[in-house]
Coordinates of C-alpha atoms in Angstrom, one line a residue:
M1 CA 79.6 84.3 101.5
F2 CA 82.2 86.8 102.9
E3 CA 81.8 84.7 106.3
A4 CA 84.4 82.3 104.6
L5 CA 87.0 85.0 104.7
Q6 CA 86.8 85.5 108.4
N7 CA 89.7 82.7 109.0
I8 CA 91.7 83.5 105.7
D9 CA 94.5 85.3 107.7
E10 CA 95.1 82.2 109.4
V11 CA 95.5 80.1 106.0
R12 CA 99.2 79.2 105.2
L13 CA 99.6 78.4 101.5
N14 CA 101.6 75.5 100.5
F15 CA 104.9 77.0 98.9
S16 CA 108.1 75.0 99.5
P17 CA 111.4 76.7 99.4
E18 CA 112.1 75.2 95.9
G19 CA 108.5 76.4 94.7
L20 CA 109.4 80.0 95.9
L21 CA 112.8 79.6 94.2
F22 CA 111.0 78.7 90.9
M23 CA 108.8 81.4 91.2
N24 CA 111.5 84.1 91.6
I25 CA 113.5 82.5 88.6
T26 CA 110.2 82.8 86.6
L27 CA 109.6 86.3 87.4
A28 CA 113.1 87.4 86.8
F29 CA 113.1 85.4 83.2
I30 CA 109.7 87.1 82.4
M31 CA 111.1 90.4 83.3
F32 CA 114.3 89.7 81.3
G33 CA 112.0 89.0 78.2
V34 CA 110.1 92.3 78.8
A35 CA 113.3 94.3 78.7
L36 CA 114.2 92.9 75.4
E37 CA 111.4 94.9 73.8
I38 CA 112.1 98.2 75.6
K39 CA 113.8 100.7 73.3
T40 CA 114.8 104.3 73.6
D41 CA 112.0 105.1 71.1
N42 CA 109.4 103.8 73.6
F43 CA 110.2 107.1 75.7
K44 CA 109.7 109.7 73.1
N45 CA 106.0 110.1 73.5
I46 CA 106.9 111.1 77.1
F47 CA 108.8 114.2 75.7
Y48 CA 106.1 114.7 73.0
N49 CA 103.2 114.9 75.2
P50 CA 104.5 115.7 78.6
K51 CA 101.1 116.8 80.1
S52 CA 99.4 113.4 79.3
A53 CA 102.5 111.7 80.5
I54 CA 102.8 113.4 83.8
L55 CA 99.0 112.9 84.3
G56 CA 99.4 109.2 83.4
V57 CA 102.2 108.8 85.7
I58 CA 100.3 110.6 88.9
S59 CA 97.4 108.3 87.9
Q60 CA 99.3 105.3 88.4
V61 CA 101.5 106.3 91.3
L62 CA 99.1 108.3 93.3
I63 CA 95.4 108.1 92.4
L64 CA 95.1 104.6 91.8
P65 CA 96.6 103.5 95.0
G66 CA 94.8 106.4 96.9
L67 CA 91.3 105.1 95.4
T68 CA 92.3 101.5 96.2
F69 CA 92.9 102.5 99.9
L70 CA 89.4 104.1 99.9
L71 CA 87.9 101.0 98.5
I72 CA 89.6 98.9 101.1
I73 CA 88.1 101.3 103.9
I74 CA 84.5 100.9 102.2
M75 CA 84.6 97.2 101.7
N76 CA 86.7 96.5 104.8
P77 CA 88.4 93.2 103.5
P78 CA 90.6 90.9 106.0
P79 CA 94.1 92.4 106.4
S80 CA 95.8 89.8 104.0
I81 CA 93.2 90.8 101.1
A82 CA 93.8 94.4 101.8
M83 CA 97.3 94.1 101.7
G84 CA 97.2 92.1 98.4
M85 CA 94.9 94.8 96.8
I86 CA 97.3 97.3 97.9
L87 CA 100.3 95.5 96.5
I88 CA 98.4 95.1 93.1
A89 CA 97.8 98.9 93.0
A90 CA 101.3 99.6 93.8
C91 CA 102.6 97.4 90.9
P92 CA 103.4 98.7 87.3
G93 CA 101.1 98.3 84.4
G94 CA 102.2 95.7 82.0
N95 CA 101.7 95.0 78.4
I96 CA 98.2 94.0 78.8
S97 CA 97.6 97.7 79.4
N98 CA 98.9 98.4 75.8
F99 CA 96.4 95.7 74.6
I100 CA 93.5 97.2 76.3
S101 CA 94.3 100.7 74.9
A102 CA 94.4 99.2 71.3
L103 CA 91.0 97.7 71.9
A104 CA 89.6 101.2 73.3
R105 CA 91.2 103.1 70.5
G106 CA 93.3 105.1 72.8
N107 CA 96.5 106.6 72.7
I108 CA 98.8 103.4 72.1
A109 CA 102.0 105.3 71.8
L110 CA 101.5 107.1 75.1
S111 CA 100.3 103.7 76.7
V112 CA 103.8 102.1 75.5
S113 CA 105.7 105.1 76.8
L114 CA 104.2 104.8 80.0
T115 CA 104.5 101.2 80.4
A116 CA 108.0 101.3 79.7
F117 CA 108.6 104.1 82.2
A118 CA 106.7 102.3 85.0
T119 CA 108.6 99.1 84.3
I120 CA 111.9 100.9 84.5
T121 CA 111.1 102.7 87.8
A122 CA 109.3 99.9 89.5
T123 CA 112.3 98.9 91.4
L124 CA 111.9 102.1 93.6
I125 CA 108.2 103.1 93.1
T126 CA 106.5 99.9 93.8
P127 CA 108.3 99.2 97.2
A128 CA 107.8 103.0 98.1
N129 CA 104.1 102.9 97.3
F130 CA 103.4 99.6 98.8
A131 CA 105.5 100.8 102.1
F132 CA 103.4 104.0 102.3
W133 CA 99.9 102.7 101.8
G134 CA 100.6 99.4 103.5
S135 CA 101.8 101.4 106.6
M136 CA 98.6 103.7 106.2
Y137 CA 96.5 100.6 106.4
V138 CA 98.2 99.0 109.3
R139 CA 97.6 102.2 111.2
Y140 CA 94.1 102.6 110.2
Y141 CA 93.2 98.9 110.9
Q142 CA 94.8 99.4 114.4
N143 CA 92.9 102.5 115.0
V144 CA 89.5 101.3 114.1
N145 CA 89.5 97.8 115.4
H146 CA 91.8 98.6 118.3
L147 CA 93.8 95.6 117.6
N148 CA 97.6 95.1 116.6
I149 CA 98.1 93.1 113.4
P150 CA 101.5 91.5 113.0
I151 CA 102.3 93.4 109.5
E152 CA 106.0 94.7 109.3
I153 CA 107.1 96.4 106.1
D154 CA 110.7 96.2 105.7
F155 CA 111.4 99.0 102.8
L156 CA 115.0 98.2 102.4
Q157 CA 114.4 94.6 102.4
M158 CA 111.6 95.1 99.7
I159 CA 113.8 97.3 97.5
Q160 CA 116.6 94.4 97.6
T161 CA 113.9 91.8 96.7
V162 CA 112.3 94.1 93.9
F163 CA 115.8 94.8 92.4
L164 CA 116.6 91.1 92.3
L165 CA 113.4 90.2 90.7
L166 CA 112.8 93.4 88.5
G167 CA 115.7 95.6 88.3
L168 CA 118.6 93.2 87.5
P169 CA 116.7 91.3 85.0
L170 CA 115.6 94.7 83.4
I171 CA 119.1 95.9 83.3
L172 CA 120.6 92.8 81.7
G173 CA 117.7 92.8 79.2
I174 CA 118.0 96.2 78.0
W175 CA 121.9 95.7 77.8
F176 CA 121.6 92.7 75.9
S177 CA 119.2 93.9 73.3
N178 CA 121.2 97.1 72.6
K179 CA 124.5 94.9 72.7
Y180 CA 123.3 92.1 70.6
P181 CA 120.4 93.5 68.4
E182 CA 120.4 90.7 65.8
I183 CA 120.6 87.9 68.4
T184 CA 117.7 89.6 70.3
K185 CA 115.5 89.6 67.1
R186 CA 116.2 85.7 66.8
I187 CA 115.4 84.9 70.5
L188 CA 112.7 87.4 71.2
K189 CA 109.8 85.1 70.2
P190 CA 111.0 82.0 72.0
V191 CA 111.7 83.9 75.2
K192 CA 108.2 85.2 75.2
I193 CA 106.5 81.7 74.4
S194 CA 108.9 80.1 77.1
S195 CA 108.0 82.9 79.5
V196 CA 104.4 82.2 79.0
I197 CA 104.8 78.5 79.4
V198 CA 106.9 78.7 82.6
Y199 CA 104.5 81.2 83.9
L200 CA 101.4 78.7 83.2
I201 CA 103.4 76.0 84.8
F202 CA 103.9 78.1 88.0
I203 CA 100.2 79.2 88.1
F204 CA 98.7 75.6 87.8
G205 CA 101.3 74.0 90.0
A206 CA 100.4 76.5 92.6
I207 CA 96.7 76.1 92.3
Y208 CA 97.2 72.2 92.5
V209 CA 99.1 72.2 95.8
N210 CA 96.6 74.6 97.3
L211 CA 93.5 72.8 95.7
E212 CA 92.0 72.5 99.3
F213 CA 91.6 76.2 99.8
I214 CA 90.0 77.0 96.2
P215 CA 86.4 76.0 96.7
T216 CA 86.3 77.9 100.1
Y217 CA 87.9 81.3 99.0
V218 CA 87.8 81.7 95.2
L219 CA 84.5 83.2 94.8
P220 CA 84.8 86.0 97.8
I221 CA 88.4 86.9 96.5
A222 CA 87.0 87.1 93.0
I223 CA 84.5 89.6 94.1
F224 CA 87.2 92.0 95.6
T225 CA 89.3 91.4 92.4
L226 CA 86.3 92.4 90.3
F227 CA 85.8 95.7 92.4
L228 CA 89.5 96.4 92.2
N229 CA 89.8 95.8 88.5
S230 CA 86.5 97.7 87.7
Q231 CA 87.9 100.7 89.8
T232 CA 91.3 100.6 88.0
L233 CA 89.8 100.7 84.5
L234 CA 87.0 103.4 85.5
T235 CA 90.0 105.5 86.9
G236 CA 91.9 105.4 83.8
Y237 CA 88.9 106.4 81.6
F238 CA 87.8 109.3 83.6
V239 CA 91.2 110.7 84.4
A240 CA 92.0 110.5 80.4
T241 CA 88.7 112.1 79.4

């Protein structure tokens, strides 16, 4: 089954410049909608429970990417899959983490605080984390396989891109919600619904134009995804307990 992944680094997905522009606008719009819900009260739990908050931040920023790097060494996926796993581990947790915390009867207030903090700091932490662990993987891969892989991580370019896609929409969203609270209440639900619809349109569109690759690669990639997600959930559980 994993033999199918041997040539995955040679695959070029069908993304036109217009498609990439639509993706970037979609991400920025989603982050603007997320920012509309971020209030100063979301950060109170960090000060009320500093030990739990610090442990949560360390888990997200250090432990999860580190364990993901270890998982990559054990499973030895192709470089493109490995870099994708590192990128996922470097990204902040979203609102779905709050939903899972509610299902698990966890500390929802702490989860909301950590989500808000991770979202606000993602402009710097995500590029830094990805650059660090990505560079570590490149050096590891080259030493183990005695090969050079053409992966260059431009940290400054990454910060610029993340700021435009995450930082700027977050700043505008938080400013708008505090400046116009009544308008925010009226537009919040339509913005959230619109975000989901636009996001689904992009996902299904991306699948459609790359349909030729789905049968070959979806199952082995799903297995790597399952291991990564299982590790993430188990890490959160054992660190919390």
